[in-house]
């Protein structure tokens, strides 16, 4: 009857027991299992569940109509697409689906806005299952003729199956109502911790 | 007895043949200790101390331009999702020292504040939220980090949202750290409220301030 370590159960022969090949094999197999489990944990740590996704097609946002951003699973060198947990489905390009429960960092960079004439405000918001979780509303974009960039981020508690959308709402007059800067917006979702 | 070069695991010498079982036991125990130490380090990375606060459960305000409103979590009906405690209590966001952090390290803290004017909106009036990470010292309060967000409101009635975040060091004297959170506005045309669940805070420890020995 071999002894074993208290936590991982690595078996070893006790004094007086025969050290035969089976004893060595048990020892080696138990060490193998423990190291392999660590390898899995380390691999998970180095390869967090994440989805980094750009919107590479022109986006049209009508004034005063909150609209979800449409994302694309195509990479640019500076705006990579990466999804290691099947969060993006090209059939539903305006949403991500959380497949592994956890605490996620969600970062949204909204788009460059081209030459609005009398823009009053723009709001970039993250929704979970249709409910606003966090947002930022920027005002005073009057007469903007150059790009405008806004970044928001927060930790969000997510269950498997939760739907994440990134919505834009602006008001004002003038236009155009199309945001077309290539490479923006960009949504980044990565898992920071398991659920508590 | 011999030892391996890096991890110093024991192995028998030529004269230790009779004690092979003892060596295997010691080897097993030391391997277990090394593996568990690795797991603890990995856990620090994959399950760091993290908290998300949402509240208050009763709206704050309306309050005027003369008010300086502290949006701390104690006693205001905040819900908190967290995997750590501070001296056996749920972590809080408060200027009172020693309620937020449970261990030294590099921490990431952020906010999203929602505010609503109760009536008319003064064009270009500001909404300002400031966060000060502070440490109490024998010479007084030392500012560790100061950050926040300042937006100008338009002359339209709407809900405003402000976000921000910062990364800072917390040393081993965690009981001396507090977070001061202050909201003000300059909306003279009407007062401003923080609605129910209009304050969203989050914090997570993203790394150690120590040098980690990698074998």
GROMACS .gro file of C-alpha atoms in nm:
model
  411
    1UNK     CA    1   0.000   0.000   0.000
    2UNK     CA    2   0.193   0.304  -0.119
    3UNK     CA    3   0.191   0.641   0.045
    4UNK     CA    4   0.082   0.955  -0.135
    5UNK     CA    5   0.124   1.327  -0.107
    6UNK     CA    6  -0.159   1.504   0.078
    7UNK     CA    7  -0.304   1.725  -0.195
    8UNK     CA    8  -0.210   1.603  -0.540
    9UNK     CA    9  -0.196   1.235  -0.443
   10UNK     CA   10   0.142   1.157  -0.594
   11UNK     CA   11   0.200   0.794  -0.499
   12UNK     CA   12   0.536   0.669  -0.368
   13UNK     CA   13   0.653   0.341  -0.209
   14UNK     CA   14   0.684   0.329   0.166
   15UNK     CA   15   0.994   0.207   0.345
   16UNK     CA   16   1.013  -0.170   0.317
   17UNK     CA   17   0.794  -0.192   0.008
   18UNK     CA   18   0.933  -0.331  -0.313
   19UNK     CA   19   1.024  -0.061  -0.563
   20UNK     CA   20   0.915  -0.229  -0.882
   21UNK     CA   21   0.841  -0.084  -1.225
   22UNK     CA   22   0.477  -0.035  -1.127
   23UNK     CA   23   0.580   0.186  -0.836
   24UNK     CA   24   0.787   0.401  -1.071
   25UNK     CA   25   0.505   0.409  -1.323
   26UNK     CA   26   0.254   0.523  -1.062
   27UNK     CA   27   0.491   0.793  -0.948
   28UNK     CA   28   0.559   0.912  -1.301
   29UNK     CA   29   0.192   0.906  -1.402
   30UNK     CA   30   0.084   1.106  -1.099
   31UNK     CA   31   0.352   1.367  -1.161
   32UNK     CA   32   0.249   1.371  -1.526
   33UNK     CA   33  -0.115   1.440  -1.433
   34UNK     CA   34  -0.023   1.719  -1.194
   35UNK     CA   35   0.211   1.888  -1.442
   36UNK     CA   36  -0.042   1.851  -1.723
   37UNK     CA   37  -0.308   2.018  -1.507
   38UNK     CA   38  -0.070   2.308  -1.447
   39UNK     CA   39   0.000   2.323  -1.817
   40UNK     CA   40  -0.371   2.364  -1.885
   41UNK     CA   41  -0.402   2.640  -1.626
   42UNK     CA   42  -0.099   2.819  -1.765
   43UNK     CA   43  -0.228   2.784  -2.118
   44UNK     CA   44  -0.564   2.931  -2.017
   45UNK     CA   45  -0.384   3.221  -1.850
   46UNK     CA   46  -0.183   3.291  -2.161
   47UNK     CA   47  -0.477   3.254  -2.395
   48UNK     CA   48  -0.768   3.430  -2.230
   49UNK     CA   49  -1.111   3.406  -2.380
   50UNK     CA   50  -1.133   3.709  -2.600
   51UNK     CA   51  -1.285   3.865  -2.903
   52UNK     CA   52  -1.119   4.161  -3.069
   53UNK     CA   53  -1.330   4.274  -3.358
   54UNK     CA   54  -1.332   4.574  -3.589
   55UNK     CA   55  -1.604   4.727  -3.799
   56UNK     CA   56  -1.453   4.767  -4.139
   57UNK     CA   57  -1.760   4.859  -4.337
   58UNK     CA   58  -1.913   5.207  -4.347
   59UNK     CA   59  -2.163   5.253  -4.067
   60UNK     CA   60  -2.483   5.451  -4.106
   61UNK     CA   61  -2.634   5.604  -3.797
   62UNK     CA   62  -2.950   5.807  -3.832
   63UNK     CA   63  -2.984   6.106  -3.603
   64UNK     CA   64  -3.162   6.028  -3.273
   65UNK     CA   65  -3.186   5.657  -3.354
   66UNK     CA   66  -2.978   5.436  -3.130
   67UNK     CA   67  -2.808   5.189  -3.361
   68UNK     CA   68  -2.588   4.884  -3.301
   69UNK     CA   69  -2.250   4.878  -3.466
   70UNK     CA   70  -2.205   4.610  -3.732
   71UNK     CA   71  -1.878   4.423  -3.691
   72UNK     CA   72  -1.672   4.229  -3.940
   73UNK     CA   73  -1.452   3.926  -3.887
   74UNK     CA   74  -1.181   4.055  -4.116
   75UNK     CA   75  -0.841   4.166  -4.001
   76UNK     CA   76  -0.637   4.465  -4.085
   77UNK     CA   77  -0.278   4.480  -3.971
   78UNK     CA   78  -0.361   4.750  -3.721
   79UNK     CA   79  -0.713   4.628  -3.641
   80UNK     CA   80  -0.690   4.252  -3.597
   81UNK     CA   81  -0.984   4.021  -3.567
   82UNK     CA   82  -0.933   3.761  -3.300
   83UNK     CA   83  -1.197   3.535  -3.149
   84UNK     CA   84  -1.088   3.230  -2.950
   85UNK     CA   85  -1.428   3.149  -2.797
   86UNK     CA   86  -1.669   3.176  -3.094
   87UNK     CA   87  -1.824   3.496  -2.965
   88UNK     CA   88  -1.879   3.643  -3.309
   89UNK     CA   89  -2.121   3.497  -3.559
   90UNK     CA   90  -2.122   3.652  -3.904
   91UNK     CA   91  -2.494   3.581  -3.924
   92UNK     CA   92  -2.552   3.822  -3.634
   93UNK     CA   93  -2.281   4.081  -3.692
   94UNK     CA   94  -2.419   4.340  -3.452
   95UNK     CA   95  -2.360   4.134  -3.140
   96UNK     CA   96  -2.115   3.916  -2.951
   97UNK     CA   97  -2.226   3.616  -2.747
   98UNK     CA   98  -2.042   3.533  -2.427
   99UNK     CA   99  -1.979   3.159  -2.427
  100UNK     CA  100  -1.775   3.130  -2.106
  101UNK     CA  101  -1.911   3.292  -1.793
  102UNK     CA  102  -1.679   3.535  -1.623
  103UNK     CA  103  -1.582   3.892  -1.553
  104UNK     CA  104  -1.495   4.057  -1.883
  105UNK     CA  105  -1.315   4.376  -1.968
  106UNK     CA  106  -1.508   4.540  -2.249
  107UNK     CA  107  -1.343   4.821  -2.442
  108UNK     CA  108  -1.506   5.012  -2.722
  109UNK     CA  109  -1.341   5.266  -2.942
  110UNK     CA  110  -1.598   5.450  -3.140
  111UNK     CA  111  -1.554   5.583  -3.482
  112UNK     CA  112  -1.417   5.880  -3.657
  113UNK     CA  113  -1.704   6.106  -3.750
  114UNK     CA  114  -1.674   6.277  -4.079
  115UNK     CA  115  -1.758   6.646  -4.102
  116UNK     CA  116  -2.075   6.682  -3.904
  117UNK     CA  117  -2.200   7.035  -3.921
  118UNK     CA  118  -2.413   7.080  -3.609
  119UNK     CA  119  -2.361   6.771  -3.404
  120UNK     CA  120  -2.480   6.813  -3.046
  121UNK     CA  121  -2.379   6.491  -2.880
  122UNK     CA  122  -2.270   6.137  -2.941
  123UNK     CA  123  -2.313   5.848  -2.702
  124UNK     CA  124  -2.118   5.524  -2.712
  125UNK     CA  125  -2.281   5.256  -2.498
  126UNK     CA  126  -2.232   4.891  -2.413
  127UNK     CA  127  -2.545   4.684  -2.363
  128UNK     CA  128  -2.576   4.338  -2.210
  129UNK     CA  129  -2.894   4.156  -2.309
  130UNK     CA  130  -3.046   4.484  -2.419
  131UNK     CA  131  -2.974   4.668  -2.094
  132UNK     CA  132  -2.725   4.954  -2.088
  133UNK     CA  133  -2.427   4.867  -1.868
  134UNK     CA  134  -2.195   5.162  -1.924
  135UNK     CA  135  -2.159   5.450  -2.164
  136UNK     CA  136  -2.016   5.788  -2.230
  137UNK     CA  137  -2.193   6.083  -2.386
  138UNK     CA  138  -1.980   6.349  -2.545
  139UNK     CA  139  -2.129   6.682  -2.630
  140UNK     CA  140  -2.029   6.986  -2.828
  141UNK     CA  141  -1.916   6.842  -3.155
  142UNK     CA  142  -2.044   7.146  -3.343
  143UNK     CA  143  -1.875   7.219  -3.667
  144UNK     CA  144  -1.649   6.921  -3.641
  145UNK     CA  145  -1.465   6.867  -3.963
  146UNK     CA  146  -1.215   6.618  -3.841
  147UNK     CA  147  -1.222   6.278  -3.684
  148UNK     CA  148  -1.349   6.225  -3.333
  149UNK     CA  149  -1.243   5.931  -3.123
  150UNK     CA  150  -1.385   5.807  -2.797
  151UNK     CA  151  -1.285   5.510  -2.585
  152UNK     CA  152  -1.490   5.357  -2.307
  153UNK     CA  153  -1.411   5.055  -2.097
  154UNK     CA  154  -1.533   4.871  -1.790
  155UNK     CA  155  -1.543   4.532  -1.624
  156UNK     CA  156  -1.874   4.355  -1.680
  157UNK     CA  157  -2.012   4.044  -1.514
  158UNK     CA  158  -2.128   3.804  -1.784
  159UNK     CA  159  -2.305   3.470  -1.789
  160UNK     CA  160  -2.272   3.222  -2.073
  161UNK     CA  161  -2.523   3.321  -2.339
  162UNK     CA  162  -2.520   3.691  -2.261
  163UNK     CA  163  -2.546   3.913  -2.567
  164UNK     CA  164  -2.316   4.215  -2.590
  165UNK     CA  165  -2.399   4.499  -2.825
  166UNK     CA  166  -2.225   4.829  -2.884
  167UNK     CA  167  -2.467   5.107  -2.973
  168UNK     CA  168  -2.427   5.461  -3.096
  169UNK     CA  169  -2.672   5.745  -3.044
  170UNK     CA  170  -2.615   6.095  -3.171
  171UNK     CA  171  -2.826   6.402  -3.208
  172UNK     CA  172  -2.790   6.726  -3.391
  173UNK     CA  173  -2.858   6.846  -3.738
  174UNK     CA  174  -2.661   6.852  -4.055
  175UNK     CA  175  -2.467   6.547  -4.134
  176UNK     CA  176  -2.368   6.333  -4.300
  177UNK     CA  177  -2.522   6.057  -4.092
  178UNK     CA  178  -2.268   5.805  -4.208
  179UNK     CA  179  -1.955   5.728  -4.016
  180UNK     CA  180  -1.705   5.587  -4.254
  181UNK     CA  181  -1.354   5.597  -4.118
  182UNK     CA  182  -1.192   5.265  -4.198
  183UNK     CA  183  -1.080   5.067  -3.898
  184UNK     CA  184  -1.311   5.216  -3.643
  185UNK     CA  185  -1.498   5.134  -3.433
  186UNK     CA  186  -1.332   4.845  -3.259
  187UNK     CA  187  -1.469   4.631  -2.980
  188UNK     CA  188  -1.247   4.432  -2.745
  189UNK     CA  189  -1.385   4.180  -2.500
  190UNK     CA  190  -1.156   3.966  -2.288
  191UNK     CA  191  -1.205   3.754  -1.979
  192UNK     CA  192  -1.035   3.882  -1.664
  193UNK     CA  193  -1.163   3.636  -1.403
  194UNK     CA  194  -1.412   3.356  -1.352
  195UNK     CA  195  -1.747   3.434  -1.194
  196UNK     CA  196  -1.740   3.464  -0.821
  197UNK     CA  197   2.199   1.291  -0.176
  198UNK     CA  198   2.206   1.490  -0.497
  199UNK     CA  199   1.982   1.773  -0.614
  200UNK     CA  200   1.870   1.885  -0.954
  201UNK     CA  201   2.021   2.207  -1.080
  202UNK     CA  202   1.733   2.453  -1.084
  203UNK     CA  203   1.441   2.331  -0.874
  204UNK     CA  204   1.668   2.152  -0.622
  205UNK     CA  205   1.468   1.832  -0.632
  206UNK     CA  206   1.637   1.547  -0.439
  207UNK     CA  207   1.776   1.234  -0.600
  208UNK     CA  208   1.986   0.956  -0.450
  209UNK     CA  209   2.360   0.919  -0.473
  210UNK     CA  210   2.535   0.587  -0.537
  211UNK     CA  211   2.536   0.502  -0.168
  212UNK     CA  212   2.168   0.573  -0.111
  213UNK     CA  213   2.023   0.271  -0.285
  214UNK     CA  214   1.878   0.124   0.034
  215UNK     CA  215   1.678   0.440   0.096
  216UNK     CA  216   1.522   0.472  -0.246
  217UNK     CA  217   1.167   0.470  -0.112
  218UNK     CA  218   1.249   0.754   0.125
  219UNK     CA  219   1.394   0.951  -0.165
  220UNK     CA  220   1.085   0.890  -0.372
  221UNK     CA  221   0.864   1.013  -0.090
  222UNK     CA  222   1.069   1.327  -0.047
  223UNK     CA  223   1.079   1.379  -0.421
  224UNK     CA  224   0.700   1.343  -0.441
  225UNK     CA  225   0.646   1.593  -0.161
  226UNK     CA  226   0.882   1.848  -0.313
  227UNK     CA  227   0.728   1.810  -0.656
  228UNK     CA  228   0.387   1.868  -0.502
  229UNK     CA  229   0.511   2.182  -0.327
  230UNK     CA  230   0.656   2.320  -0.651
  231UNK     CA  231   0.341   2.244  -0.849
  232UNK     CA  232   0.114   2.404  -0.589
  233UNK     CA  233   0.335   2.712  -0.580
  234UNK     CA  234   0.300   2.737  -0.958
  235UNK     CA  235  -0.076   2.707  -0.930
  236UNK     CA  236  -0.089   2.988  -0.680
  237UNK     CA  237   0.102   3.212  -0.920
  238UNK     CA  238  -0.125   3.115  -1.208
  239UNK     CA  239  -0.431   3.182  -0.994
  240UNK     CA  240  -0.303   3.532  -0.921
  241UNK     CA  241  -0.313   3.587  -1.296
  242UNK     CA  242  -0.639   3.412  -1.387
  243UNK     CA  243  -0.848   3.494  -1.082
  244UNK     CA  244  -0.722   3.828  -0.950
  245UNK     CA  245  -0.899   4.017  -0.674
  246UNK     CA  246  -1.182   4.188  -0.860
  247UNK     CA  247  -1.494   4.381  -0.766
  248UNK     CA  248  -1.783   4.549  -0.945
  249UNK     CA  249  -2.008   4.789  -0.754
  250UNK     CA  250  -2.349   4.909  -0.876
  251UNK     CA  251  -2.568   5.158  -0.690
  252UNK     CA  252  -2.706   5.355  -0.519
  253UNK     CA  253  -3.044   5.195  -0.452
  254UNK     CA  254  -3.200   5.535  -0.388
  255UNK     CA  255  -3.134   5.832  -0.615
  256UNK     CA  256  -2.893   6.094  -0.484
  257UNK     CA  257  -3.014   6.452  -0.517
  258UNK     CA  258  -3.132   6.659  -0.687
  259UNK     CA  259  -2.849   6.884  -0.575
  260UNK     CA  260  -2.739   7.228  -0.679
  261UNK     CA  261  -2.421   7.374  -0.818
  262UNK     CA  262  -2.314   7.450  -0.463
  263UNK     CA  263  -2.300   7.084  -0.368
  264UNK     CA  264  -2.002   6.855  -0.370
  265UNK     CA  265  -2.141   6.504  -0.366
  266UNK     CA  266  -1.928   6.213  -0.256
  267UNK     CA  267  -2.032   5.896  -0.436
  268UNK     CA  268  -1.890   5.642  -0.192
  269UNK     CA  269  -2.046   5.298  -0.162
  270UNK     CA  270  -2.089   5.244   0.216
  271UNK     CA  271  -2.443   5.291   0.338
  272UNK     CA  272  -2.589   5.380  -0.001
  273UNK     CA  273  -2.726   5.044  -0.105
  274UNK     CA  274  -2.460   4.938  -0.349
  275UNK     CA  275  -2.451   4.585  -0.481
  276UNK     CA  276  -2.105   4.436  -0.513
  277UNK     CA  277  -1.983   4.135  -0.710
  278UNK     CA  278  -1.645   4.036  -0.577
  279UNK     CA  279  -1.410   3.747  -0.515
  280UNK     CA  280  -1.227   3.901  -0.221
  281UNK     CA  281  -1.283   4.052   0.119
  282UNK     CA  282  -1.102   4.318   0.318
  283UNK     CA  283  -1.063   4.210   0.679
  284UNK     CA  284  -1.364   3.984   0.639
  285UNK     CA  285  -1.586   4.253   0.485
  286UNK     CA  286  -1.693   4.317   0.129
  287UNK     CA  287  -1.472   4.579  -0.036
  288UNK     CA  288  -1.602   4.935  -0.054
  289UNK     CA  289  -1.521   5.248  -0.249
  290UNK     CA  290  -1.471   5.511   0.017
  291UNK     CA  291  -1.242   5.787   0.130
  292UNK     CA  292  -1.230   5.604   0.461
  293UNK     CA  293  -0.899   5.422   0.463
  294UNK     CA  294  -0.863   5.047   0.451
  295UNK     CA  295  -1.193   4.945   0.291
  296UNK     CA  296  -1.098   4.877  -0.071
  297UNK     CA  297  -0.777   4.683  -0.127
  298UNK     CA  298  -0.685   4.346   0.016
  299UNK     CA  299  -0.329   4.317  -0.109
  300UNK     CA  300  -0.044   4.514  -0.254
  301UNK     CA  301  -0.003   4.533  -0.628
  302UNK     CA  302  -0.090   4.721  -0.941
  303UNK     CA  303  -0.463   4.794  -0.943
  304UNK     CA  304  -0.695   4.908  -1.220
  305UNK     CA  305  -0.996   5.114  -1.112
  306UNK     CA  306  -1.269   5.263  -1.327
  307UNK     CA  307  -1.611   5.424  -1.319
  308UNK     CA  308  -1.919   5.508  -1.519
  309UNK     CA  309  -2.132   5.784  -1.366
  310UNK     CA  310  -2.484   5.866  -1.486
  311UNK     CA  311  -2.639   6.205  -1.410
  312UNK     CA  312  -2.973   6.360  -1.497
  313UNK     CA  313  -3.082   6.724  -1.482
  314UNK     CA  314  -3.416   6.762  -1.308
  315UNK     CA  315  -3.522   7.045  -1.538
  316UNK     CA  316  -3.364   7.281  -1.784
  317UNK     CA  317  -3.002   7.239  -1.885
  318UNK     CA  318  -2.758   7.526  -1.894
  319UNK     CA  319  -2.570   7.515  -2.220
  320UNK     CA  320  -2.206   7.416  -2.173
  321UNK     CA  321  -2.250   7.359  -1.802
  322UNK     CA  322  -2.012   7.094  -1.685
  323UNK     CA  323  -2.051   6.755  -1.520
  324UNK     CA  324  -1.735   6.670  -1.335
  325UNK     CA  325  -1.639   6.350  -1.159
  326UNK     CA  326  -1.305   6.320  -0.982
  327UNK     CA  327  -1.136   6.024  -0.822
  328UNK     CA  328  -0.847   6.054  -0.585
  329UNK     CA  329  -0.655   5.749  -0.471
  330UNK     CA  330  -0.497   5.856  -0.144
  331UNK     CA  331  -0.277   5.709   0.124
  332UNK     CA  332  -0.271   5.822   0.483
  333UNK     CA  333   0.075   5.900   0.614
  334UNK     CA  334   0.215   6.048   0.931
  335UNK     CA  335   0.245   6.377   0.744
  336UNK     CA  336  -0.115   6.374   0.621
  337UNK     CA  337  -0.290   6.238   0.316
  338UNK     CA  338  -0.068   6.162   0.021
  339UNK     CA  339  -0.224   6.168  -0.325
  340UNK     CA  340  -0.136   5.853  -0.518
  341UNK     CA  341  -0.345   5.914  -0.828
  342UNK     CA  342  -0.596   6.175  -0.940
  343UNK     CA  343  -0.816   6.124  -1.243
  344UNK     CA  344  -1.171   6.175  -1.361
  345UNK     CA  345  -1.389   6.307  -1.641
  346UNK     CA  346  -1.527   6.646  -1.730
  347UNK     CA  347  -1.794   6.688  -1.994
  348UNK     CA  348  -1.999   6.985  -2.105
  349UNK     CA  349  -2.373   6.943  -2.130
  350UNK     CA  350  -2.577   7.073  -2.419
  351UNK     CA  351  -2.893   7.278  -2.375
  352UNK     CA  352  -3.105   6.968  -2.422
  353UNK     CA  353  -3.243   6.754  -2.148
  354UNK     CA  354  -3.068   6.422  -2.156
  355UNK     CA  355  -2.894   6.165  -1.943
  356UNK     CA  356  -2.522   6.219  -1.924
  357UNK     CA  357  -2.264   5.944  -1.887
  358UNK     CA  358  -1.903   5.986  -1.780
  359UNK     CA  359  -1.639   5.713  -1.780
  360UNK     CA  360  -1.277   5.694  -1.676
  361UNK     CA  361  -1.014   5.463  -1.536
  362UNK     CA  362  -0.659   5.457  -1.407
  363UNK     CA  363  -0.384   5.216  -1.307
  364UNK     CA  364  -0.183   5.276  -0.990
  365UNK     CA  365   0.031   5.104  -0.731
  366UNK     CA  366  -0.088   5.002  -0.387
  367UNK     CA  367   0.189   4.912  -0.146
  368UNK     CA  368   0.174   4.666   0.141
  369UNK     CA  369   0.008   4.920   0.372
  370UNK     CA  370  -0.330   4.855   0.213
  371UNK     CA  371  -0.514   4.968   0.526
  372UNK     CA  372  -0.392   5.322   0.462
  373UNK     CA  373  -0.549   5.356   0.116
  374UNK     CA  374  -0.882   5.515   0.036
  375UNK     CA  375  -1.071   5.631  -0.273
  376UNK     CA  376  -1.230   5.975  -0.269
  377UNK     CA  377  -1.502   6.015  -0.532
  378UNK     CA  378  -1.659   6.355  -0.589
  379UNK     CA  379  -1.926   6.471  -0.833
  380UNK     CA  380  -2.005   6.835  -0.906
  381UNK     CA  381  -2.188   7.026  -1.177
  382UNK     CA  382  -2.244   7.383  -1.295
  383UNK     CA  383  -2.598   7.342  -1.422
  384UNK     CA  384  -2.755   7.663  -1.292
  385UNK     CA  385  -3.085   7.613  -1.475
  386UNK     CA  386  -3.188   7.318  -1.259
  387UNK     CA  387  -3.051   7.070  -1.010
  388UNK     CA  388  -2.891   6.739  -1.101
  389UNK     CA  389  -2.948   6.388  -0.968
  390UNK     CA  390  -2.756   6.064  -0.966
  391UNK     CA  391  -3.028   5.810  -1.048
  392UNK     CA  392  -3.073   5.464  -0.902
  393UNK     CA  393  -2.784   5.247  -1.022
  394UNK     CA  394  -2.624   5.554  -1.173
  395UNK     CA  395  -2.283   5.473  -1.026
  396UNK     CA  396  -2.079   5.186  -1.166
  397UNK     CA  397  -1.735   5.115  -1.022
  398UNK     CA  398  -1.495   4.834  -1.095
  399UNK     CA  399  -1.153   4.735  -0.967
  400UNK     CA  400  -0.912   4.454  -1.038
  401UNK     CA  401  -0.557   4.375  -0.940
  402UNK     CA  402  -0.356   4.337  -1.258
  403UNK     CA  403  -0.012   4.254  -1.125
  404UNK     CA  404   0.245   4.250  -0.854
  405UNK     CA  405   0.478   4.529  -0.761
  406UNK     CA  406   0.734   4.268  -0.660
  407UNK     CA  407   0.990   4.112  -0.886
  408UNK     CA  408   0.867   3.759  -0.952
  409UNK     CA  409   1.149   3.505  -0.968
  410UNK     CA  410   1.111   3.290  -1.277
  411UNK     CA  411   1.293   2.961  -1.257
   0.00000   0.00000   0.00000
